Coordinates of C-alpha atoms in Angstrom, one line a residue:
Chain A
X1 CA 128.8 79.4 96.6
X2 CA 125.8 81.6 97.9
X3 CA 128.5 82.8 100.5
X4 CA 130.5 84.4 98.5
X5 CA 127.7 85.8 96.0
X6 CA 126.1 87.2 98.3
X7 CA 128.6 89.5 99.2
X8 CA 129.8 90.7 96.2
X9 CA 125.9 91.5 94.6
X10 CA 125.6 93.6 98.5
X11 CA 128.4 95.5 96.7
X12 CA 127.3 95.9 93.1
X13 CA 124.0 97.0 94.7
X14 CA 125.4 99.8 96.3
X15 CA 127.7 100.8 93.9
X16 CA 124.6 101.1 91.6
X17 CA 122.7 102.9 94.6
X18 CA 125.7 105.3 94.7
X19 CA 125.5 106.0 90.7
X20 CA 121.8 106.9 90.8
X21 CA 122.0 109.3 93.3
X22 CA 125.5 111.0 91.9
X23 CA 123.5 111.1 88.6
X24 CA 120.8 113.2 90.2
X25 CA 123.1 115.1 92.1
X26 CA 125.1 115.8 88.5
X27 CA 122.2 116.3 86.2
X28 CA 119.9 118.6 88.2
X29 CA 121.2 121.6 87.2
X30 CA 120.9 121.0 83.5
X31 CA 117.3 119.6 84.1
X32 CA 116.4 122.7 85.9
X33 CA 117.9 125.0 83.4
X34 CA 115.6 123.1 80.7
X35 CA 112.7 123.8 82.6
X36 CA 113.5 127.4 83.6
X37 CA 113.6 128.1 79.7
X38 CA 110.8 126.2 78.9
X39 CA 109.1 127.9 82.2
X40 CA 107.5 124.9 84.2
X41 CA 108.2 124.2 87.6
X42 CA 109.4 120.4 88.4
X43 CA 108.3 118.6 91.1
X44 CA 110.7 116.6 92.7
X45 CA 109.9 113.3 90.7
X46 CA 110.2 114.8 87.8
X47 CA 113.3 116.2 88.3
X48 CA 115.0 112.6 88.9
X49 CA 112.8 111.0 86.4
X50 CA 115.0 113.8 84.2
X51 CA 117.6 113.7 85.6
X52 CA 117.8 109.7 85.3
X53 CA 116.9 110.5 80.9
X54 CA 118.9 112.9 79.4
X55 CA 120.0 112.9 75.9
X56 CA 123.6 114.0 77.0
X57 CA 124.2 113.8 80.9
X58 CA 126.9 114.4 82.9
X59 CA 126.8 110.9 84.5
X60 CA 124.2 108.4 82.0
X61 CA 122.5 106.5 84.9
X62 CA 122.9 102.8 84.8
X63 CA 120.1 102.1 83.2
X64 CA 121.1 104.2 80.1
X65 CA 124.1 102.7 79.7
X66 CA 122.3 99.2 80.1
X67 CA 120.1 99.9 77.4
X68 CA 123.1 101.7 75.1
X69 CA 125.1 98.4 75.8
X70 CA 122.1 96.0 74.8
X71 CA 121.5 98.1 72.0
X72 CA 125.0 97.9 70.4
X73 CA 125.9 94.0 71.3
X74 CA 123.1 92.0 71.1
X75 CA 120.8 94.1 68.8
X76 CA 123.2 95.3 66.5
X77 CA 125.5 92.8 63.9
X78 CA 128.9 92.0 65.3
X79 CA 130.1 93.1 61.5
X80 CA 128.6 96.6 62.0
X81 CA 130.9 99.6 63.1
X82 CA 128.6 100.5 65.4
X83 CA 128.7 96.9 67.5
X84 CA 130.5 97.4 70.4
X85 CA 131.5 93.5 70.1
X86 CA 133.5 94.6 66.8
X87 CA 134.7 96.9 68.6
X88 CA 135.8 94.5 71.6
X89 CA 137.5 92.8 69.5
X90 CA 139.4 95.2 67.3
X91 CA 140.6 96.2 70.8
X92 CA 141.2 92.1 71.9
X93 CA 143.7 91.5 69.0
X94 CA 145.3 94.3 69.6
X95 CA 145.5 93.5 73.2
X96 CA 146.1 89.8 73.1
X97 CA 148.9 90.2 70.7
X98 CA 151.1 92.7 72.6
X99 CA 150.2 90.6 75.7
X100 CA 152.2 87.8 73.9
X101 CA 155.0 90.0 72.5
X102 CA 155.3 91.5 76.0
X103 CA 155.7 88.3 77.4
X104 CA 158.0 87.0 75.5
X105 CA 160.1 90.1 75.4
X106 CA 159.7 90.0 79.5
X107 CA 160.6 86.8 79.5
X108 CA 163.7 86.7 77.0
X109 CA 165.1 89.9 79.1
X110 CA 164.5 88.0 82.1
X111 CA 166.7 85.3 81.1
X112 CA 169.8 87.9 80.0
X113 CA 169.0 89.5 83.5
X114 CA 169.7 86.1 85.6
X115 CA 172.4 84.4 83.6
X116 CA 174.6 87.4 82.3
X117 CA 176.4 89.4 84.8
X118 CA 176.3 92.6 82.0
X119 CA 172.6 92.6 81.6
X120 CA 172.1 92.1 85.3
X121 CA 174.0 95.0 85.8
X122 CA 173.0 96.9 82.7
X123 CA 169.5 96.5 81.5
X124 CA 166.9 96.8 84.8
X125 CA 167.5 100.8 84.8
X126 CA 166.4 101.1 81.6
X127 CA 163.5 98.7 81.8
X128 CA 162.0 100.7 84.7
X129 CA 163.0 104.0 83.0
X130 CA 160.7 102.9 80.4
X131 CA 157.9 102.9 82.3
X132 CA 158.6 106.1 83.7
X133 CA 158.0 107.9 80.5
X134 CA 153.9 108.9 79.9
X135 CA 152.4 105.9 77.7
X136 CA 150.4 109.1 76.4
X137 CA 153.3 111.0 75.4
X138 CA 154.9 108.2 73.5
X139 CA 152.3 106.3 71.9
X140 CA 151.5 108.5 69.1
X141 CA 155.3 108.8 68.3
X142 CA 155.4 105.0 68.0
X143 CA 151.6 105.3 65.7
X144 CA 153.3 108.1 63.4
X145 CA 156.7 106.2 63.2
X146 CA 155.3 103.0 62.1
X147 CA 152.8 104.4 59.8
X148 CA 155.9 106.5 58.2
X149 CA 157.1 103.7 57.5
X150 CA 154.2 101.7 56.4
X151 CA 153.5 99.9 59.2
X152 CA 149.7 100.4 60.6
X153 CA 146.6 98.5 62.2
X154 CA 147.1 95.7 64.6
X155 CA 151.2 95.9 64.8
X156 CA 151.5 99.5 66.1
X157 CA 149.0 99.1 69.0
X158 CA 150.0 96.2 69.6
X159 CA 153.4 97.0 70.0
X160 CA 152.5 99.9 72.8
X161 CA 150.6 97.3 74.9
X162 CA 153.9 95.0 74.6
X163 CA 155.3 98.1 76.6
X164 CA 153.7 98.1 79.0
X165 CA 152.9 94.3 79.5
X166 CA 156.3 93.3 79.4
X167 CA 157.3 95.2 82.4
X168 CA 155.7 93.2 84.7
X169 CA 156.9 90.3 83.4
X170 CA 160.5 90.9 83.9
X171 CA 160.1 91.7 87.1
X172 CA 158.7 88.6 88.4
X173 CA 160.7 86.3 86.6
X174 CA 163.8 87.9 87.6
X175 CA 162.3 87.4 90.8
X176 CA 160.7 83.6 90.1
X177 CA 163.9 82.4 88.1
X178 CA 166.5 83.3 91.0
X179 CA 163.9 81.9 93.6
X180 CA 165.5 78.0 93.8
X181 CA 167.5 78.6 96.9
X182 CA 171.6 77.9 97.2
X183 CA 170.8 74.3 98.0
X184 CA 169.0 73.2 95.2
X185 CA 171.5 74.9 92.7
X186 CA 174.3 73.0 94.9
X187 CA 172.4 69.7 94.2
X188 CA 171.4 70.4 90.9
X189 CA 176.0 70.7 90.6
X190 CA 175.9 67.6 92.9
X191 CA 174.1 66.0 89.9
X192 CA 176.6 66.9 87.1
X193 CA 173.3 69.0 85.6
X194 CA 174.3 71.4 82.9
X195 CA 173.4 75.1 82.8
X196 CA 170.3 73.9 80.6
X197 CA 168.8 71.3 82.4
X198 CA 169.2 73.2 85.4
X199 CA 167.0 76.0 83.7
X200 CA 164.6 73.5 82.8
X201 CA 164.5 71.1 85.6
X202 CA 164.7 73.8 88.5
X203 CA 164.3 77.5 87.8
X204 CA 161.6 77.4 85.0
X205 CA 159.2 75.5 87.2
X206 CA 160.6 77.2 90.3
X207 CA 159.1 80.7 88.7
X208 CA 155.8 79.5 87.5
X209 CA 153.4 81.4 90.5
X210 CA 156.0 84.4 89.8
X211 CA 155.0 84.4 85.6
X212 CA 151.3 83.5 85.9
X213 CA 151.1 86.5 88.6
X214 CA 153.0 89.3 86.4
X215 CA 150.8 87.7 83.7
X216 CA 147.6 88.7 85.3
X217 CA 149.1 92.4 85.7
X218 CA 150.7 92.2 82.3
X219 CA 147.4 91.5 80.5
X220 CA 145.5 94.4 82.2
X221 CA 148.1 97.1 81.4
X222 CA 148.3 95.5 77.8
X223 CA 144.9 96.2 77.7
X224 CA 145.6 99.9 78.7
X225 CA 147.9 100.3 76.2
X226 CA 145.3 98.7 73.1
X227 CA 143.1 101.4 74.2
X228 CA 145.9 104.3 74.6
X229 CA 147.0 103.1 71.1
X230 CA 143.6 103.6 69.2
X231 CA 142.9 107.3 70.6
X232 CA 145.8 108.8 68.6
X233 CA 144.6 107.2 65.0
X234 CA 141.8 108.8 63.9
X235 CA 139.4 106.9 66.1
X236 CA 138.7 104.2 63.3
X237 CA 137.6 101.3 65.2
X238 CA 138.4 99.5 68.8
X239 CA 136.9 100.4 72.1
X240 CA 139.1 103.4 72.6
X241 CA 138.0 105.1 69.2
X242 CA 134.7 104.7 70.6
X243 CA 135.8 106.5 73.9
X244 CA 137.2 109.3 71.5
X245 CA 134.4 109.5 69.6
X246 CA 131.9 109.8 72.6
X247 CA 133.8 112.5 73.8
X248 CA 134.1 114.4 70.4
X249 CA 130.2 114.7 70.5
X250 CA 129.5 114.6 74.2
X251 CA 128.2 111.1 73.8
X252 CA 128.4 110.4 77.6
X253 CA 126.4 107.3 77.0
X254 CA 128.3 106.0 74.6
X255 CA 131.5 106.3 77.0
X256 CA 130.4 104.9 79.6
X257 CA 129.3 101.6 77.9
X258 CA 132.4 101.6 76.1
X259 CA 134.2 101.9 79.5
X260 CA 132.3 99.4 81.5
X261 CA 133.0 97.0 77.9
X262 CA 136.4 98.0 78.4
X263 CA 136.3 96.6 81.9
X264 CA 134.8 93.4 81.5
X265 CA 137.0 92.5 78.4
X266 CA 139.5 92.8 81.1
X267 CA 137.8 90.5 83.9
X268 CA 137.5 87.9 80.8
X269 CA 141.0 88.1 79.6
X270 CA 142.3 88.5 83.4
X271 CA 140.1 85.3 84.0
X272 CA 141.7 83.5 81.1
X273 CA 144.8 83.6 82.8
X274 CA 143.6 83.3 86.3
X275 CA 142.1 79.7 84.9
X276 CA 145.2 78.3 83.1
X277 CA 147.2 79.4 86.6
X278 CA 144.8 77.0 88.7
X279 CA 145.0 73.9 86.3
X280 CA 149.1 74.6 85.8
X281 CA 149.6 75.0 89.5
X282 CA 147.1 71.9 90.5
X283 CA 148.4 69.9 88.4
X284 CA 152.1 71.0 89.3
X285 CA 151.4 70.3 93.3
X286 CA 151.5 73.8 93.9
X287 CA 148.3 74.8 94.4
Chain B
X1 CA 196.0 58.3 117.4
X2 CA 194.7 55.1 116.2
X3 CA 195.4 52.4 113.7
X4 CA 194.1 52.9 110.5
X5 CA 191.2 50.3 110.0
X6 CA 191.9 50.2 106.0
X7 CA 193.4 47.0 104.5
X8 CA 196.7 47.8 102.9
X9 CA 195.4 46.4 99.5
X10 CA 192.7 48.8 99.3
X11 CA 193.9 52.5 98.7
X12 CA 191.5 54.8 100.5
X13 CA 187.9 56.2 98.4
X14 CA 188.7 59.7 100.4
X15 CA 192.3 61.1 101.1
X16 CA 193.1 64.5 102.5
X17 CA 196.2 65.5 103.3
X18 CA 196.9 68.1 105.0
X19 CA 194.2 70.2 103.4
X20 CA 193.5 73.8 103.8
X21 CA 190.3 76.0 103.0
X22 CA 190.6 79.7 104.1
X23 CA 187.6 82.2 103.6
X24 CA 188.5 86.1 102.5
X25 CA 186.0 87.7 104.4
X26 CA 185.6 91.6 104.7
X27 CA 187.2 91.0 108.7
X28 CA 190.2 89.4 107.2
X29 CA 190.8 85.2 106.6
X30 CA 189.1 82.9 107.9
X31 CA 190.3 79.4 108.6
X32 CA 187.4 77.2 107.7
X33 CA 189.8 74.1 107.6
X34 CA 193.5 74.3 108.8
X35 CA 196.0 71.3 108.0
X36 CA 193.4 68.2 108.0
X37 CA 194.6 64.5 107.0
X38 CA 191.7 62.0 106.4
X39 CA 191.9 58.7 105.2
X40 CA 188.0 56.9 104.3
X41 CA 188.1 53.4 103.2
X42 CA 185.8 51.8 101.2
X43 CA 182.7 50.7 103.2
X44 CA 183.7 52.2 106.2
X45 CA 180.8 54.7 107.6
X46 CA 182.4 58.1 108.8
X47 CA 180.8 60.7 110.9
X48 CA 181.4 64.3 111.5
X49 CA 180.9 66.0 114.9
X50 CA 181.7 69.4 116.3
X51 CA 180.5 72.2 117.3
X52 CA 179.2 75.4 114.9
X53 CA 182.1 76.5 112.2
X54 CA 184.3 73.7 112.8
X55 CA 184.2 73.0 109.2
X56 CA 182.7 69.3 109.0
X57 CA 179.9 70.5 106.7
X58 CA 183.0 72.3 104.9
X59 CA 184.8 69.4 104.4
X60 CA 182.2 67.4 103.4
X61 CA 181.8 70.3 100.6
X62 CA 185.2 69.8 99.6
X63 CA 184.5 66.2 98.8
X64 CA 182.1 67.0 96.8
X65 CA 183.3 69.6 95.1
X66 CA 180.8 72.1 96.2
X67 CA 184.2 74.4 97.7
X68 CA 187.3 74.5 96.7
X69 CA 190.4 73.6 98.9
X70 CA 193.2 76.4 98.9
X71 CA 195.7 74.2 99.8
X72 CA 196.8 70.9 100.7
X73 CA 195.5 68.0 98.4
X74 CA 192.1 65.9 98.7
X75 CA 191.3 63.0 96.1
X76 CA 188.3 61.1 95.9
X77 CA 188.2 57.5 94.2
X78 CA 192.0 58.6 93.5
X79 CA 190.5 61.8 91.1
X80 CA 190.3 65.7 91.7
X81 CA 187.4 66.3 93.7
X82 CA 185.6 67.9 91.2
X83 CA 186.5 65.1 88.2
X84 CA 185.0 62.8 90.8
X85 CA 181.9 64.9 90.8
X86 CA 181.4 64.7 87.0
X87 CA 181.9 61.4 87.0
X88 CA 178.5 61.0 89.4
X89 CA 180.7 59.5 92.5
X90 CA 178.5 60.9 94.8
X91 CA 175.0 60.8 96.4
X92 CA 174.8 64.2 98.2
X93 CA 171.9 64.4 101.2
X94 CA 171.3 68.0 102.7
X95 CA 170.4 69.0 105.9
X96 CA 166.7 70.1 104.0
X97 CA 164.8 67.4 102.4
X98 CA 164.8 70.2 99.1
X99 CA 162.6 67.6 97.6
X100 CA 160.9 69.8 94.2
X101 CA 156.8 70.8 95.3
X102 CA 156.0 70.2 92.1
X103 CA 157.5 66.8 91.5
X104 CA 156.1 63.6 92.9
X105 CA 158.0 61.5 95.2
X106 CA 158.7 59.5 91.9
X107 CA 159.1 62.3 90.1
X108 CA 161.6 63.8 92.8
X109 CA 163.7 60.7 92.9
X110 CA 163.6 60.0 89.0
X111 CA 165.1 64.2 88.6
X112 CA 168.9 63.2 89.0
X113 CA 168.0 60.0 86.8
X114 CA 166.7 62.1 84.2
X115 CA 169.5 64.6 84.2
X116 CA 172.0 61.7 84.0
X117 CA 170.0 60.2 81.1
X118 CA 168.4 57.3 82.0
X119 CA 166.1 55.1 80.2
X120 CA 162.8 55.7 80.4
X121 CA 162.3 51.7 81.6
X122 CA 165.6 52.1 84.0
X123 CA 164.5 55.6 85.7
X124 CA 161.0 53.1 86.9
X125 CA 163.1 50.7 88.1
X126 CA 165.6 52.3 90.0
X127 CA 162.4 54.5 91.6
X128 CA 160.7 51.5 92.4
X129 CA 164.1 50.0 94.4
X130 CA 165.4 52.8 96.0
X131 CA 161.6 53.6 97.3
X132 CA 161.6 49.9 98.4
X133 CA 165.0 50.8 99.9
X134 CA 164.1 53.5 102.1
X135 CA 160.5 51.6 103.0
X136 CA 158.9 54.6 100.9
X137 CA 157.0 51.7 98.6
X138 CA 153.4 53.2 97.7
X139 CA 153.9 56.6 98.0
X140 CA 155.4 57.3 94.8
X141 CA 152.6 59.2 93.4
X142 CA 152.6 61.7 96.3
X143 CA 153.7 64.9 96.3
X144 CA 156.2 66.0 99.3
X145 CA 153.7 68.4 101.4
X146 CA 151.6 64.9 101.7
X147 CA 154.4 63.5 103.4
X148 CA 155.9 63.8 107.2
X149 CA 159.4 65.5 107.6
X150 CA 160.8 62.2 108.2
X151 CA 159.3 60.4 105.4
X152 CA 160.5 63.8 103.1
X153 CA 164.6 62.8 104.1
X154 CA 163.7 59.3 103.6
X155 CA 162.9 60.3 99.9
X156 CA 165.6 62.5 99.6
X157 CA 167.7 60.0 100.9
X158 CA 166.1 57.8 98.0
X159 CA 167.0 60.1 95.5
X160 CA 170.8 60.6 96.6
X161 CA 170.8 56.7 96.2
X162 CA 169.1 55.8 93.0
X163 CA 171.9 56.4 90.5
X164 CA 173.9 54.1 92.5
X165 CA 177.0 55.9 93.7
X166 CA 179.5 54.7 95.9
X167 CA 179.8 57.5 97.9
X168 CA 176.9 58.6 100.3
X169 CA 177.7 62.5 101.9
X170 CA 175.1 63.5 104.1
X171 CA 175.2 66.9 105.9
X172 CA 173.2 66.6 109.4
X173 CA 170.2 65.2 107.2
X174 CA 168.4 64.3 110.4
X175 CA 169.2 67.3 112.5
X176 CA 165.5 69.0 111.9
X177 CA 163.7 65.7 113.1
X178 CA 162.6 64.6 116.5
X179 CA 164.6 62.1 118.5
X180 CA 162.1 59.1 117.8
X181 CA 161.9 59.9 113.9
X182 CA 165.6 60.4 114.1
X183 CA 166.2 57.4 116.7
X184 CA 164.5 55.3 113.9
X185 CA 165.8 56.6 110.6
X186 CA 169.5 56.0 111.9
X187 CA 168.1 52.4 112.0
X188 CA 166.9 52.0 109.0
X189 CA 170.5 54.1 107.3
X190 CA 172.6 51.1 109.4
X191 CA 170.5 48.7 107.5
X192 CA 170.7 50.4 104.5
X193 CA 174.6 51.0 104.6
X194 CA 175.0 46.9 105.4
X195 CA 172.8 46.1 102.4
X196 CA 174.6 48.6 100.2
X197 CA 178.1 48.4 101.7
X198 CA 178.5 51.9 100.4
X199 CA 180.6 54.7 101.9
X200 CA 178.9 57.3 104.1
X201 CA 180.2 60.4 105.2
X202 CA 178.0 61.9 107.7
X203 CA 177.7 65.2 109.4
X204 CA 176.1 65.4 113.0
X205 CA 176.1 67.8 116.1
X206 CA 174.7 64.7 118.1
X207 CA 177.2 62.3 120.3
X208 CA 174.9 59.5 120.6
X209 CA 173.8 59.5 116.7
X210 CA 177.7 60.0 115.5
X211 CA 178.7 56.8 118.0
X212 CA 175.6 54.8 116.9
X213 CA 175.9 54.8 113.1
X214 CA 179.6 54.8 112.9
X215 CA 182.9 53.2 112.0
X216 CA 185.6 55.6 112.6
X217 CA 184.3 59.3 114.2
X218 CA 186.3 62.4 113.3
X219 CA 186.1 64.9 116.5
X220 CA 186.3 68.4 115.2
X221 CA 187.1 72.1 116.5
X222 CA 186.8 75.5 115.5
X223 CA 188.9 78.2 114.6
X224 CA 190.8 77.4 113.1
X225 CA 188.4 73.9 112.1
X226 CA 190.3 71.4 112.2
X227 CA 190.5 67.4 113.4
X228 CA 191.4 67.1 116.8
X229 CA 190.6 63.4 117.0
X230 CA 189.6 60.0 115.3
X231 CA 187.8 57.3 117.0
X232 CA 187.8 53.6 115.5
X233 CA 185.1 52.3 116.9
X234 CA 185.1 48.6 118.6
X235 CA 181.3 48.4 117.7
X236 CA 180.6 45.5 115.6
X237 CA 178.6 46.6 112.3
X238 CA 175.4 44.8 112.9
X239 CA 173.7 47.0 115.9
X240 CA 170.5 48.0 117.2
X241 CA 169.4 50.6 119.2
X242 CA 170.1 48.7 122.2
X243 CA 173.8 48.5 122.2
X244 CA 173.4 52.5 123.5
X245 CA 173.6 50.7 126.6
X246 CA 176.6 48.7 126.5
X247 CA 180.1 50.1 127.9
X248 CA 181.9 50.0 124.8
X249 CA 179.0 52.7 123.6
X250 CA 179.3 54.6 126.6
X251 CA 183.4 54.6 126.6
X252 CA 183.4 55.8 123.2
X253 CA 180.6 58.7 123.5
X254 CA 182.9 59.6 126.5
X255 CA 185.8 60.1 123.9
X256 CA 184.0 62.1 121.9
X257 CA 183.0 64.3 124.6
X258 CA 186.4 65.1 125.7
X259 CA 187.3 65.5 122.5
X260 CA 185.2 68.3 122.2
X261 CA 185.6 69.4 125.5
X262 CA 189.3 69.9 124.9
X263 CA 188.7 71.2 121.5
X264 CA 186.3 74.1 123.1
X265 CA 189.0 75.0 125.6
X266 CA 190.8 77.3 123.3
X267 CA 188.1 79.8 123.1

């Protein structure tokens, strides 16, 4: 255990070493125009003390955006607008839910794709045409469209993270359902199976480390897309309204701890996944 | 060649006559099987010898429905090939265990049982015989990686015998293992095969193993594949390793070499 800890807090800690000094480095020349108008000279200390507790800096140093993220999770109701736990989880349902649409959608054209000759031939251009187009440039069509027609909240963002996320997903199960090798479908005909069990017998277990992989990539764009999805509607609530409204007022703080909130919403929900995968696989024999 | 060992009462589980399989490749035809006439008995054990694309894991195919003839006929337990394989007539052993990771040994062997629909009660048993069969006993709850290479065939073996067909096709399912393993398991199939009395078709590269396990020997040749000779052998039916020793052994391993000697002579 200590092994691999070790490592990874040697990293953290100089990641953080990095910030501090790229927060100096960024803020100096706003601390010394405050003191050239208020005409002191700053020593050196006091120039990274400042530097390291602006109101408004270019880079917040760690510390700030500690204090910003205690300050709206713990101290701060979980009903309030301005908890960013709300907020986390404005942005989880949002993201969980297209994460399962995705899926599914991933899945169900995965299936067309390896049992009819049309779709093989048909439907993978478009799927990776789809994710050529900007997720920026279509998201507020899909917001706008939807709320034309009455549809708003949860559905609409959710449906942009089921555009991304199910991408992924076809991909590797193409790739996991057509991965039981000519012999075993030659058995499986030795055995009289039909078309069904052989889907159920062979090629949905055969494609199990293929979906729970695309799953772990499907989740993290999903999130992407929650967040994508909240910028263009007004910034009323989820993480990304909080990254919109940060930048409206040049809350650089208030980014930043949305950001880093952002990120370890998607370590949890990655983890998730990652966890189901090593019980499935263990107690499958393939892990 | 030879007299035909099957009792006139008995019509034969496997007749070919004069079967064709040609492939359309992109460098024209290819004769895969040119003008073959088989007759297997019931009981008998059959092997399969000759060199690379001679067509013996072709025509073992064919009997199983897994290619289709393009001429000539081929019946098995008087049907179509193919009826023959939906009515289950086979127990098909590949040259690869292909035993399922994710399934137990049990669980591997119980698959065909399950998509032939078994009861739950008859699935156990037939696990627990056919493991017995193949001395897997105790080793139903493991999964294949725990197993040796040799233990793996054994199960798959197990598993091409637990819904009890009459017909056992095997296609060089000991041609991965090491001469001891190998030396061993074609014990232990002899046994099986007198215990069962079912039919065997077997595939093999090896002289010694073909001679060993078998009742009649088909000598194969390439291009186009096709039988060049059949061997009944003299060998009585209950035989250990020993009896590699004995003249008749040798005389007929001599056969078979020729056989393939000559057949190699027209490239």
């Amino acid at each position: 255990m200590m092994r691999s800890v070790f490592p990874v807090l040697a990293v953290v800690a100089v990641l953080i070493a990095i910030w501090y000094a790229a927060a100096v480095w960024l803020n100096t020349p706003w601390a010394l125009d405050k003191a050239k108008r208020a005409e002191v000279t700053l020593s050196t200390s006091d120039l990274i003390a400042d530097t390291w507790a602006q109101d408004k800096p270019k880079l917040p140093a760690p510390h700030q955006v500690a204090i910003e993220i205690w300050n709206t999770t713990v101290e701060k109701k979980i009903t309030s607008k301005r908890s960013l736990i709300y907020h986390s989880w404005i942005t989880m349902s949002a993201t969980v839910l297209g994460f399962a649409l995705g899926t599914a959608l991933g899945f169900a054209l995965a299936v067309g794709i390896v049992y009819n000759r049309v779709m093989d031939m048909s439907v993978m251009p478009w799927v990776i045409a789809s994710q050529t187009i900007p997720i920026l440039a279509i998201a507020p069509m899909i917001i706008v469209v939807l709320n034309a027609v009455g549809i708003s909240g949860l559905l609409p963002k959710a449906l942009i993270s089921m555009y991304l996320s199910f991408f992924p997903v076809v991909v590797g199960m193409v790739k996991g359902l057509r991965s039981p090798d000519a012999m075993q479908l030659d058995q499986m005909r030795t055995w009289n199976a039909s078309g069904g069990q052989e889907f159920i017998k062979l090629r949905l277990p055969a494609s199990m480390p293929y979906l729970f992989t695309s799953m772990k990539i499907a989740m993290a764009a999903s999130l992407v897309g929650a967040i994508v999805g909240e910028l263009p509607t007004g910034a009323v609530a989820g993480l990304g309204a909080r990254l919109l409204a940060g930048s409206y007022y040049g809350q650089t703080v208030q980014i930043w701890s949305a950001l880093l909130m952002a990120a370890a919403l998607a370590a949890v929900l990655v983890g998730v996944i990652g966890a189901i995968q090593r019980v499935t696989l263990k107690r499958m024999g393939l892990a | 060649m030879s007299e035909p060992t099957v009792p006139q009462s008995q019509p034969p589980v496997i007749k070919a006559s004069n079967l064709d399989l040609t492939f359309q490749t992109n460098d024209g035809p290819v004769h895969a099987l040119k003008g073959v006439n088989l007759d297997i008995g019931k009981g008998e054990f059959v092997s399969f010898i000759g060199p690379s694309g001679c067509g013996k894991t072709t025509f073992l195919r064919c009997i199983a429905a897994l290619e289709q003839p393009t001429g000539g006929t081929l019946t098995v337990n008087g049907m179509t090939p193919d009826d023959a394989r939906k009515a289950r007539a086979y127990g098909y052993v590949f040259q690869a265990a292909g035993l399922y990771p994710w399934r137990t040994i049990g669980g591997n062997i119980r698959l065909p049982l399950e998509i032939m629909g078994f009861s739950k009660e008859e699935q156990a048993k037939r696990v627990k015989k056919t493991l017995e069969l193949v001395d897997l006993a105790g080793f139903e709850k493991k999964f294949p990686w725990q197993l040796s290479g040799g233990m793996q065939q054994r199960a798959s073996i197990a598993r091409a015998l637990a819904f009890d067909a009459e017909i056992l096709l095997m296609d060089e399912p000991f041609g991965a293992l090491d001469e001891i393993v190998r030396d061993h398991l074609n014990e232990q199939l002899l046994a099986l095969w007198s215990r069962t009395g079912k039919t065997i078709g077997f595939v093999t590269h090896s002289i010694p193993e073909a001679v060993f396990l078998s009742t009649k020997i088909v000598v194969m040749s390439p291009r186009p594949g096709r039988i060049t000779d059949v061997i009944d052998s003299r060998l009585p039916r209950d035989r250990t390793l020993d009896i590699r020793d004995t003249q008749d052994f040798m005389d007929i391993a001599h056969r078979v070499r020729e056989g393939l000697r000559a057949g190699h002579a027209y490239d």
